[in-house]
PDB file of C-alpha atoms in Angstrom:
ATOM      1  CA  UNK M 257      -7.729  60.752  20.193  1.00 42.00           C
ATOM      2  CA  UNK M 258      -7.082  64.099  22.380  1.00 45.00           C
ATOM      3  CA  UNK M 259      -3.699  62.872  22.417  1.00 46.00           C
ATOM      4  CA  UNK M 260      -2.833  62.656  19.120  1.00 44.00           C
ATOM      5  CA  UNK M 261      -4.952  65.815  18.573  1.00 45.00           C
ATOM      6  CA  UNK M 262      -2.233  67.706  21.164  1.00 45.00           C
ATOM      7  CA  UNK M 263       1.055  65.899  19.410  1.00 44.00           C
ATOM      8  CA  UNK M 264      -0.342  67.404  16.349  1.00 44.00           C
ATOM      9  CA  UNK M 265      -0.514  70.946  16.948  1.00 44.00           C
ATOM     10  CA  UNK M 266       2.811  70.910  19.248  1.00 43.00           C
ATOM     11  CA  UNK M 267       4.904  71.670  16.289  1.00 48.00           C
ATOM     12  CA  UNK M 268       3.149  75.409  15.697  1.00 47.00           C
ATOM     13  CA  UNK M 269       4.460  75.847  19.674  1.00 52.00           C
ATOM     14  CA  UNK M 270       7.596  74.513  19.590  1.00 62.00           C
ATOM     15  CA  UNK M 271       9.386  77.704  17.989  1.00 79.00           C
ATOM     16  CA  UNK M 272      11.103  79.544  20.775  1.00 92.00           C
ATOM     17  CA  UNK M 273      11.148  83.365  20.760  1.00 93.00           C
ATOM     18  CA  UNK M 274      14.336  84.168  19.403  1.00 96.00           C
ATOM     19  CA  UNK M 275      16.453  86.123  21.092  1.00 97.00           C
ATOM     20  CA  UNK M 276      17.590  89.579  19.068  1.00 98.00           C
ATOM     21  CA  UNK M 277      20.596  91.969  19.878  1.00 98.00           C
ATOM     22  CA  UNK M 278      18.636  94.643  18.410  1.00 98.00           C
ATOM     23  CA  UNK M 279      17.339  97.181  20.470  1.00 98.00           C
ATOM     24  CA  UNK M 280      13.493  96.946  18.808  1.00 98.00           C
ATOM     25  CA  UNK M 281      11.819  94.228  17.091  1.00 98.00           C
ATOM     26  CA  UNK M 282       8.209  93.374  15.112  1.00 98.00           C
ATOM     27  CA  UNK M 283       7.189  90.925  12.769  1.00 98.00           C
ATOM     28  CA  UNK M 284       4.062  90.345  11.527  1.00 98.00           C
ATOM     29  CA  UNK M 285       2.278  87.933   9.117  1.00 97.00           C
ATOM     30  CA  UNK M 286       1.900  90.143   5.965  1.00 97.00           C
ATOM     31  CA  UNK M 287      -1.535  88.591   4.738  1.00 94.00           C
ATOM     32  CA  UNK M 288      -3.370  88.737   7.761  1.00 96.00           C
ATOM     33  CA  UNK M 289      -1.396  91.262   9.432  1.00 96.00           C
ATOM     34  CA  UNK M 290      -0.970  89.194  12.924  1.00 97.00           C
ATOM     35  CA  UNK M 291       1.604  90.011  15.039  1.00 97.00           C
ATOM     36  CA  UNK M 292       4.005  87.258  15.530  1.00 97.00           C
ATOM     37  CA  UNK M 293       6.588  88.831  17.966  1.00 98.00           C
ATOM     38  CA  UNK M 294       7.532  91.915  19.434  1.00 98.00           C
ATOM     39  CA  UNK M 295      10.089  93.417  21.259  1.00 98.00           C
ATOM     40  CA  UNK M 296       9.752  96.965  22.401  1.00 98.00           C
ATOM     41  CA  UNK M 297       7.571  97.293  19.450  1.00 98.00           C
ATOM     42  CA  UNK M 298       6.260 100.666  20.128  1.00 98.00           C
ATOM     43  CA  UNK M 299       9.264 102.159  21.648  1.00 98.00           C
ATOM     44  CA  UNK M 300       9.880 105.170  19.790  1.00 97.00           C
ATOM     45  CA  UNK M 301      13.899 105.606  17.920  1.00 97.00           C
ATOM     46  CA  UNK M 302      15.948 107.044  15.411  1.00 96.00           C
ATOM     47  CA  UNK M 303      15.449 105.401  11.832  1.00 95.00           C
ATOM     48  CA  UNK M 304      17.718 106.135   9.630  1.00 95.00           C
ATOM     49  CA  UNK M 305      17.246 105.288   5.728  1.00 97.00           C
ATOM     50  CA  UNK M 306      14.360 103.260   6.367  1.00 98.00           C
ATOM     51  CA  UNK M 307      12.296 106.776   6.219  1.00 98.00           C
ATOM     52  CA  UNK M 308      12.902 106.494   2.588  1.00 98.00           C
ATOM     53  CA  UNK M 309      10.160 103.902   2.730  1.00 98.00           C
ATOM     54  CA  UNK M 310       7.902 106.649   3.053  1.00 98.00           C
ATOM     55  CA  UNK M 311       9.664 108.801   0.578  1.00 98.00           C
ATOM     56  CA  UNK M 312       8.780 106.486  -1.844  1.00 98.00           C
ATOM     57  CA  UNK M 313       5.384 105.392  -0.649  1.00 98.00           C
ATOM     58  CA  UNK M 314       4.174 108.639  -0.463  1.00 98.00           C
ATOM     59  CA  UNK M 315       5.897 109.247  -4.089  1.00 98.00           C
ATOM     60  CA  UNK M 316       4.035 105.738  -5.783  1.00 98.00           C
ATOM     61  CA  UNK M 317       0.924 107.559  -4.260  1.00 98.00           C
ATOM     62  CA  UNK M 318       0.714 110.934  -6.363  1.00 96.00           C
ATOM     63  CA  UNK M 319      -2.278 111.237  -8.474  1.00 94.00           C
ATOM     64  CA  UNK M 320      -1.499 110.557 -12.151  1.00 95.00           C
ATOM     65  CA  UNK M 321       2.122 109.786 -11.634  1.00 98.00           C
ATOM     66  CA  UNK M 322       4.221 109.478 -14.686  1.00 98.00           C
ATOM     67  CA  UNK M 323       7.682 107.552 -14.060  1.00 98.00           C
ATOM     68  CA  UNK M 324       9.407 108.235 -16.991  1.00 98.00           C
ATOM     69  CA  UNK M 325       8.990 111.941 -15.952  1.00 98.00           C
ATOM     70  CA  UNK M 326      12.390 113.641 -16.240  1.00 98.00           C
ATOM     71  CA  UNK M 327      14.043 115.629 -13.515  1.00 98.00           C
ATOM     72  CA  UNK M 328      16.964 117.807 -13.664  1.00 98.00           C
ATOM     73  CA  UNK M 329      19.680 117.312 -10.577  1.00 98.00           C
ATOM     74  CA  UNK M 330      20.052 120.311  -9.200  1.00 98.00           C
ATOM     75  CA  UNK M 331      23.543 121.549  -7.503  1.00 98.00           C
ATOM     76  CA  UNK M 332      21.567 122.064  -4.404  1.00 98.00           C
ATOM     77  CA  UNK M 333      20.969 117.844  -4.129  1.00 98.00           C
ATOM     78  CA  UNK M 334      24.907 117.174  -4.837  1.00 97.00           C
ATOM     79  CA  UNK M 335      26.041 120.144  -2.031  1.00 98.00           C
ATOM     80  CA  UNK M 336      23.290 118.527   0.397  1.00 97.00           C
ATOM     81  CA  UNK M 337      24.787 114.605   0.540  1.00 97.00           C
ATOM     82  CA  UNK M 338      28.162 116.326   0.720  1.00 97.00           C
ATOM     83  CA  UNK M 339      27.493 118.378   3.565  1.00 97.00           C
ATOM     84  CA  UNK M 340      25.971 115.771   5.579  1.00 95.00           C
ATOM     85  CA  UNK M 341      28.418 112.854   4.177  1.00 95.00           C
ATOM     86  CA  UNK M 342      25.459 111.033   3.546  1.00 96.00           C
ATOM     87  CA  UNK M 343      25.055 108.267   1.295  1.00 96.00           C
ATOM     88  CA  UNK M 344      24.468 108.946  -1.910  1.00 97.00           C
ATOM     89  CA  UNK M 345      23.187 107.495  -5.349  1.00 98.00           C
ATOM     90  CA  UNK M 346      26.051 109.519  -6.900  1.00 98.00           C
ATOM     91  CA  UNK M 347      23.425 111.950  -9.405  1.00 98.00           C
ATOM     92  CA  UNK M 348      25.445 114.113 -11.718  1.00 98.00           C
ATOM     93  CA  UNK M 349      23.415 117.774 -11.908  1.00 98.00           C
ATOM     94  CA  UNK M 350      22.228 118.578 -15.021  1.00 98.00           C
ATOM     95  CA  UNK M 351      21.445 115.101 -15.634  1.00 98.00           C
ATOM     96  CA  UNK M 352      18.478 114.075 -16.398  1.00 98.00           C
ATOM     97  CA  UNK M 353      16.849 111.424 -14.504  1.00 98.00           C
ATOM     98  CA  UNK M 354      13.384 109.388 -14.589  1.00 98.00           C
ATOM     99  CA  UNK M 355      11.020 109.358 -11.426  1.00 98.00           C
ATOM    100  CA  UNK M 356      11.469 105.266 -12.076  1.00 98.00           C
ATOM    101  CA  UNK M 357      15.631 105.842 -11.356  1.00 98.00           C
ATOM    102  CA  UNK M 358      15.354 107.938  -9.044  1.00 98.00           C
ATOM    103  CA  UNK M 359      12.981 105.285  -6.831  1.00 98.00           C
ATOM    104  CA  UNK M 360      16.000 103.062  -7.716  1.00 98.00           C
ATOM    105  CA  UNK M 361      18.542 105.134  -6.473  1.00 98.00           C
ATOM    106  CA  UNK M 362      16.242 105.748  -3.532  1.00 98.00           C
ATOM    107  CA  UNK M 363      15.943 102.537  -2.761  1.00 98.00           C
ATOM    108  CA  UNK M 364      18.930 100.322  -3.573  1.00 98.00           C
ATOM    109  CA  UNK M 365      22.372 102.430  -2.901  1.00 98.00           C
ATOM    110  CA  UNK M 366      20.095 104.381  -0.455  1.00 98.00           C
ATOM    111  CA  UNK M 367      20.637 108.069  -2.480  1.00 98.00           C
ATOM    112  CA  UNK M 368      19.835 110.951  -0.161  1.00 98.00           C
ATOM    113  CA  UNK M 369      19.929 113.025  -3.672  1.00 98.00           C
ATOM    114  CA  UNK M 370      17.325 111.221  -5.079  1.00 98.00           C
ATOM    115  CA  UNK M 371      15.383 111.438  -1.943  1.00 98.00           C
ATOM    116  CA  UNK M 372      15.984 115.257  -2.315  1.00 98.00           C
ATOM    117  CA  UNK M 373      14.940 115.740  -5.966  1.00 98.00           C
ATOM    118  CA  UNK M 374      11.486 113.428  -5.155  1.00 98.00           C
ATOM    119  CA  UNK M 375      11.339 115.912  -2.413  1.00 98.00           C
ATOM    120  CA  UNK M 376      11.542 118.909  -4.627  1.00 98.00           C
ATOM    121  CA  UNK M 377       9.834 117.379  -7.776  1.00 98.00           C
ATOM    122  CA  UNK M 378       6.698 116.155  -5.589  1.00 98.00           C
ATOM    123  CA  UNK M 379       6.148 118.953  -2.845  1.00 98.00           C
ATOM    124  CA  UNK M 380       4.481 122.207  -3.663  1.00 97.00           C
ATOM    125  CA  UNK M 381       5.423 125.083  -3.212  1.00 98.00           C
ATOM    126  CA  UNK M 382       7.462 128.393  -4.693  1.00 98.00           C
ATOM    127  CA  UNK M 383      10.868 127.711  -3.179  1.00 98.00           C
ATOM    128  CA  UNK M 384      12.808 124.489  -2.499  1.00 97.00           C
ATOM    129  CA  UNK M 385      12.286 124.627   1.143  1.00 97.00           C
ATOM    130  CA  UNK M 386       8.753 125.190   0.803  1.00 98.00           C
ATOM    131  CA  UNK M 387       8.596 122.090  -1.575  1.00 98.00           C
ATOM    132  CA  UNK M 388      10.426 120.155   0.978  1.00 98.00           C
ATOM    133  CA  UNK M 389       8.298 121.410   4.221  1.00 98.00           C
ATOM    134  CA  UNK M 390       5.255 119.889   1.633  1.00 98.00           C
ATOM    135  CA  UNK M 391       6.706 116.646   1.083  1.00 98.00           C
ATOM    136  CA  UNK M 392       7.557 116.009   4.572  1.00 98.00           C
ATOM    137  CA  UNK M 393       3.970 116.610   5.563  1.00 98.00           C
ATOM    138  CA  UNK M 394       2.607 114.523   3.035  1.00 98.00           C
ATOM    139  CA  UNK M 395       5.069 111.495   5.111  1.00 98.00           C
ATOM    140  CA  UNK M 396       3.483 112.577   8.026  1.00 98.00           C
ATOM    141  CA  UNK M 397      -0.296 112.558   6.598  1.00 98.00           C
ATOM    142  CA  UNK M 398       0.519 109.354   4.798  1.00 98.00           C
ATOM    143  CA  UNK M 399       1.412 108.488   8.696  1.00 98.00           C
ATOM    144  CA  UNK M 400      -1.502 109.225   9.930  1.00 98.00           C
ATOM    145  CA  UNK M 401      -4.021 107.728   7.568  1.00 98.00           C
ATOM    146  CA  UNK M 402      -2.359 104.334   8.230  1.00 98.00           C
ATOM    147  CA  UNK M 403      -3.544 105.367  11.830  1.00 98.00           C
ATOM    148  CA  UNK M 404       0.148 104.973  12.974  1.00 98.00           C
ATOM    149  CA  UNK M 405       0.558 107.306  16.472  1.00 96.00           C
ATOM    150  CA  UNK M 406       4.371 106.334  17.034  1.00 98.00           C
ATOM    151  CA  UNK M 407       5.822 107.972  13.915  1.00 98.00           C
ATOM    152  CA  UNK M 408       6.827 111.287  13.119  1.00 98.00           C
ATOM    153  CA  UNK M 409       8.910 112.552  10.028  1.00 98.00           C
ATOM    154  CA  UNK M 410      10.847 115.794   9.869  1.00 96.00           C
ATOM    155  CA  UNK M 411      13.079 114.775   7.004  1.00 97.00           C
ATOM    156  CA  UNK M 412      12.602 113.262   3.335  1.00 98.00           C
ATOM    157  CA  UNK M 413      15.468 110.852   3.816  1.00 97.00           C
ATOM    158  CA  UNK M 414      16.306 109.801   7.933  1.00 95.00           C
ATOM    159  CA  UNK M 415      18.737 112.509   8.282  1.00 94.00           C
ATOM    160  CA  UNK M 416      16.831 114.716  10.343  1.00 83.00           C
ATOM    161  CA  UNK M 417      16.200 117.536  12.711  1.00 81.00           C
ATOM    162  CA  UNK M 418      15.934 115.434  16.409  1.00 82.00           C
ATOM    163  CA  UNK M 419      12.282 114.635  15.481  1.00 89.00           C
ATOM    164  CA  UNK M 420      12.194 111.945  12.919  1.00 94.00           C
ATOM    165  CA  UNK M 421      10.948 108.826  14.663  1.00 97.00           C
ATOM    166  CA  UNK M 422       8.776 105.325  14.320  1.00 98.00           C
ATOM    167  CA  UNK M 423       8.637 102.173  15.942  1.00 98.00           C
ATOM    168  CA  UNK M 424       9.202  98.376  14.481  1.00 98.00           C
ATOM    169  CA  UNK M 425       5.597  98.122  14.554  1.00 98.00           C
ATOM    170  CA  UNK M 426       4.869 100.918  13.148  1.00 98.00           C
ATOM    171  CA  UNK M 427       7.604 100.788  10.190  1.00 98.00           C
ATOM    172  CA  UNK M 428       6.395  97.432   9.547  1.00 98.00           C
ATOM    173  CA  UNK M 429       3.121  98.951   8.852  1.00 98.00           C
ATOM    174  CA  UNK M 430       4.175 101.532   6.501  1.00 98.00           C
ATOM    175  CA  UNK M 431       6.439  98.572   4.642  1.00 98.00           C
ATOM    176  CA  UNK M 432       3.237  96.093   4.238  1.00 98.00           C
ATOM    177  CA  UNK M 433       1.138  99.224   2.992  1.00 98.00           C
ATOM    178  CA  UNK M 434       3.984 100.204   0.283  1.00 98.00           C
ATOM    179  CA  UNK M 435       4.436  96.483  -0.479  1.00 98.00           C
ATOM    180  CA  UNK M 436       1.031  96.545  -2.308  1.00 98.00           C
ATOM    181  CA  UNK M 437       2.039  98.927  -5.253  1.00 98.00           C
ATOM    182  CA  UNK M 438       4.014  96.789  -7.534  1.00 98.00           C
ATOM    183  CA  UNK M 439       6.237  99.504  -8.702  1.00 98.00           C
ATOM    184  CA  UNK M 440       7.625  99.364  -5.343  1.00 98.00           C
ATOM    185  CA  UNK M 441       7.810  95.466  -4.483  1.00 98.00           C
ATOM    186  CA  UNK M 442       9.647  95.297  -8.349  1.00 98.00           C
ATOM    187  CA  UNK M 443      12.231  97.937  -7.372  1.00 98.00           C
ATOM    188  CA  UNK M 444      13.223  96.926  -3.302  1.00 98.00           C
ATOM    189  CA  UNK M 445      13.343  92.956  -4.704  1.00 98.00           C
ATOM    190  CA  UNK M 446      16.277  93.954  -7.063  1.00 98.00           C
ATOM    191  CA  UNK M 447      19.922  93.139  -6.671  1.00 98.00           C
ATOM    192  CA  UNK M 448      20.964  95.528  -8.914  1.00 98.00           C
ATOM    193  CA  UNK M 449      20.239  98.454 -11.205  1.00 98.00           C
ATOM    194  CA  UNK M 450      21.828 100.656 -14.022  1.00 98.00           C
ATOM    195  CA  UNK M 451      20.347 103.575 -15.056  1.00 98.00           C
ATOM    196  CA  UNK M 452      20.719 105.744 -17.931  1.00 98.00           C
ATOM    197  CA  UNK M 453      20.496 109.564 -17.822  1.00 98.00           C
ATOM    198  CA  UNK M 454      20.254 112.435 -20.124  1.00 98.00           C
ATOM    199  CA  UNK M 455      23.071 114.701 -19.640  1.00 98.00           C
ATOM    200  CA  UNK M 456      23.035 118.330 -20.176  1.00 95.00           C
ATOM    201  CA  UNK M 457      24.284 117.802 -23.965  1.00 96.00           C
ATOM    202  CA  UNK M 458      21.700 115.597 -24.585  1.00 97.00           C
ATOM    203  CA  UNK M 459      24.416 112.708 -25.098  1.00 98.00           C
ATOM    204  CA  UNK M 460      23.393 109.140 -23.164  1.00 98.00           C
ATOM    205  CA  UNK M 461      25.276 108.644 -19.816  1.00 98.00           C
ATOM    206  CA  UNK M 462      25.714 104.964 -18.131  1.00 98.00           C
ATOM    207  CA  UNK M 463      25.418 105.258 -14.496  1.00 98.00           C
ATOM    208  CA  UNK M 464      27.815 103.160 -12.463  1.00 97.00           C
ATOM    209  CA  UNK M 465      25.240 100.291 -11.534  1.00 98.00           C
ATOM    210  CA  UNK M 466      23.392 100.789  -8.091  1.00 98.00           C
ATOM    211  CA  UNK M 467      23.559  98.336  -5.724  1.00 98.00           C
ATOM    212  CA  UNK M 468      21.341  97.170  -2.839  1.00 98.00           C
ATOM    213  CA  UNK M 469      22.345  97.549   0.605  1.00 98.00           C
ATOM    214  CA  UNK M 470      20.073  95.215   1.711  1.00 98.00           C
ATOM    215  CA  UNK M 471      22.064  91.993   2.047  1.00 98.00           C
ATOM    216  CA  UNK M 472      19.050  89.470   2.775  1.00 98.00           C
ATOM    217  CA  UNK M 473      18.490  89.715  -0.744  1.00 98.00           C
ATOM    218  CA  UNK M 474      21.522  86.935  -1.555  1.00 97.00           C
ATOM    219  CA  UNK M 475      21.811  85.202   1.475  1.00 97.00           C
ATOM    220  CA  UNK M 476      18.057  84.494   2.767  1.00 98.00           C
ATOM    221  CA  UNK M 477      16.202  82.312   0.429  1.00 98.00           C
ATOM    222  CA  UNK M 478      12.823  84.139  -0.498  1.00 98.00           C
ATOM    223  CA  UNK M 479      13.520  87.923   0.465  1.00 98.00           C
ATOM    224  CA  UNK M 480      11.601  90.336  -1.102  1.00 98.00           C
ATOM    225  CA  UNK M 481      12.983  93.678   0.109  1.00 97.00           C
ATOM    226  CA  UNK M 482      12.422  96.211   2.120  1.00 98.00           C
ATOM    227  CA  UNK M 483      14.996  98.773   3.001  1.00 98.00           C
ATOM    228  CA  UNK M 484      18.147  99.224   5.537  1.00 98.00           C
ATOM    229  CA  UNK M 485      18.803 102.651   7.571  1.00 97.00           C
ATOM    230  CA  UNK M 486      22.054 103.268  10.253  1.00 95.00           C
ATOM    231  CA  UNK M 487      23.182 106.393  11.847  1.00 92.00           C
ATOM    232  CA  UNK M 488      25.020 107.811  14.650  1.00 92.00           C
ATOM    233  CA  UNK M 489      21.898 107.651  16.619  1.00 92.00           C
ATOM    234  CA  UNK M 490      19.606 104.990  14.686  1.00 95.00           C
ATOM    235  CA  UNK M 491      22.579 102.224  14.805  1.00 97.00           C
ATOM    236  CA  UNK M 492      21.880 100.024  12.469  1.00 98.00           C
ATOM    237  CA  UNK M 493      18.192  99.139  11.222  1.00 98.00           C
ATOM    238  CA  UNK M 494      16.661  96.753   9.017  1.00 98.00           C
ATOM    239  CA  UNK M 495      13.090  96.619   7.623  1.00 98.00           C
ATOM    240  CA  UNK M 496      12.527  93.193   5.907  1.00 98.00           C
ATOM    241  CA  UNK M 497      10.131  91.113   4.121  1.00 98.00           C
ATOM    242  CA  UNK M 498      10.358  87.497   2.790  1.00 98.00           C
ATOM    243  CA  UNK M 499       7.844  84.770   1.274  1.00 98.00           C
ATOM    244  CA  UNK M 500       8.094  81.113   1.485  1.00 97.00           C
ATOM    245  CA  UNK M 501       5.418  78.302   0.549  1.00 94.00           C
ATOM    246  CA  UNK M 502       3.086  81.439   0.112  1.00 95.00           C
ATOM    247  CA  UNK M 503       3.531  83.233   2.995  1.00 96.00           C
ATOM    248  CA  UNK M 504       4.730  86.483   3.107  1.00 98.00           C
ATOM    249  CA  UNK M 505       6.324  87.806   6.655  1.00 98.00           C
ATOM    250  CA  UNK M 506       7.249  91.195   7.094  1.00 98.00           C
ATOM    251  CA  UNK M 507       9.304  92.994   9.626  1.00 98.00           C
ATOM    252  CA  UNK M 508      11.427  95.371  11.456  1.00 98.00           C
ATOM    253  CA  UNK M 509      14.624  95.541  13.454  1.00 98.00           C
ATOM    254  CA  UNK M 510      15.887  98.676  14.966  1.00 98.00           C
ATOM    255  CA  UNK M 511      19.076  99.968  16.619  1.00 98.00           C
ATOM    256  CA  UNK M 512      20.958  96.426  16.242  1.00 98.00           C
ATOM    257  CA  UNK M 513      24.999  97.042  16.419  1.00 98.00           C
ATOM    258  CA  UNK M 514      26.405  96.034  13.147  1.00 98.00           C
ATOM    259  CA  UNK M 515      25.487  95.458   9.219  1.00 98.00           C
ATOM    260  CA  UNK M 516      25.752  91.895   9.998  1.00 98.00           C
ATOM    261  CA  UNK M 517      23.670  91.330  13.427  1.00 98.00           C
ATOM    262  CA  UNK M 518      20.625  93.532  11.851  1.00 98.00           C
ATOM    263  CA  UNK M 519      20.758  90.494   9.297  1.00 98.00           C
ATOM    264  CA  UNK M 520      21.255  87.943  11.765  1.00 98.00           C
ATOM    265  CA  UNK M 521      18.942  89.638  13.892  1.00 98.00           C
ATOM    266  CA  UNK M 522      16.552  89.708  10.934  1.00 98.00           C
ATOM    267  CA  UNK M 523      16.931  85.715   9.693  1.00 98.00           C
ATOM    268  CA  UNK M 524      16.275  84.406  13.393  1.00 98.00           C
ATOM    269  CA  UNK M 525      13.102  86.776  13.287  1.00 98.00           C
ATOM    270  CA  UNK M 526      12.216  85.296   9.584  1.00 98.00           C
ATOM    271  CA  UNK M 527      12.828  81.906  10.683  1.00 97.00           C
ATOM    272  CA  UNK M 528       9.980  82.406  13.778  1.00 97.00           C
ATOM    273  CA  UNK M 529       7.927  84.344  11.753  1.00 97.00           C
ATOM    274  CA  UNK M 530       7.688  81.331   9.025  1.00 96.00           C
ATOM    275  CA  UNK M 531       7.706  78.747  11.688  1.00 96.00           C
ATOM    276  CA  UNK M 532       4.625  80.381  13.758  1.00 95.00           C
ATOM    277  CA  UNK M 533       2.991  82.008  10.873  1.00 91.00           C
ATOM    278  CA  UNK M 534       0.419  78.659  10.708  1.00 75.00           C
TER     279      UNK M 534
END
């Protein structure tokens, strides 16, 4: 009887720790939040886009938040993803866009304009920059209520200042914690999105649709989001979160070498995660 007993629970211990090229690694069982691997989970890097998790956490957090609230693209949002050739959701100023689009053009093309005008809409202040100094310490409250000591934000969108850092364990955390409002599991599950703004005339203008950069989404069965970040000094990152036979695993690679070994860096993690979840 011990013997069979033994046989029987082999299986949960026969998944092998997966080797990753990335730099950083977590992954975690989303329900009961048990760590399921690790690899210098709490080393402190660059992040890239995958700040924007925050953006938009800390956005889906405001008291009273209206999404169909209209903001006006400013010239200042355009000039900024120009300057910094950063990617952008492509915002027209003038238009007119919702607080729901501009979560969608957060989230799926990865718009450092719409994390701008969320930036300016939701910080207070008198000035821009004083809107924007607000917002970014809202990130880093919204840091430190989740208790997270490995995470710093200096920036609305990844691009930032030298001090805009987390960890894999730590991003995971902030992931799992945004995961829970459904505005933002609907929008970092989609493929996907047009939107339609106001322009200044008034007339109706069709966006060219946004897609999402996160590639798991079409070619790892059950992916639910989250987001992707690279840089010069973040490589090439990938935040992810997938549920099969209702189990939900969530995690984070960081500083991998190419758009394609974050996501094969990511599936091998999945593919543990699932197979030692229990």
């Amino acid at each position: 009887m011990l013997a069979t007993g033994a046989l029987a629970a082999a299986p949960a211990q026969a998944a092998t720790a997966p080797s990753i090229v990335a730099k950083g690694g977590y992954v975690m069982n989303n329900s009961t939040a048990k760590t399921l691997y690790t690899k210098a989970a709490d080393t402190k890097r660059s992040t890239g886009s995958t700040t924007k998790i925050m953006t938009a956490k800390v956005v889906l957090a405001q008291s009273n938040l209206n999404l169909d609230k209209k903001v006006t693209i400013q010239k200042a949002y355009s000039d900024y993803v120009v300057a910094n050739n950063a990617s952008q959701a492509h915002l027209i100023v003038g238009d007119k866009v919702t607080v729901r689009q501009l979560l969608y053009g957060l989230m799926l093309p990865s718009g450092c304009d719409a994390a701008y005008a969320l930036a300016d809409t939701y910080g207070s202040g008198s000035t821009r920059a004083a809107r924007v100094k607000s917002f970014i310490g809202k990130m880093n409250k919204a840091a430190t209520d989740l208790g997270l000591r490995n995470t710093k934000f200096d920036s609305f969108d990844g691009i930032g200042n030298g001090n805009n850092y987390s960890t894999p364990r730590d991003l995971t955390k902030i992931a799992s914690s945004a995961m829970k409002n459904s505005t933002f599991r609907t929008i970092v599950k989609t493929k996907k999105y047009t939107a339609k703004t106001i322009t200044k005339t008034g007339s109706t203008r069709t966006m060219a649709a946004w897609t999402n950069t996160n590639g798991l989404l079409s070619n790892y069965s059950g992916t639910i989001g989250v987001k992707t970040g690279s840089g010069p000094e973040a490589k090439y990152c990938l935040v992810f979160a997938a549920t099969r036979n209702g189990k939900t695993i969530i995690g984070t690679v960081l500083a991998s070498t190419s758009i394609a070994q974050r996501e094969a860096d990511a599936k091998k993690l999945l593919n543990y995660g699932f197979a030692t979840a229990g």
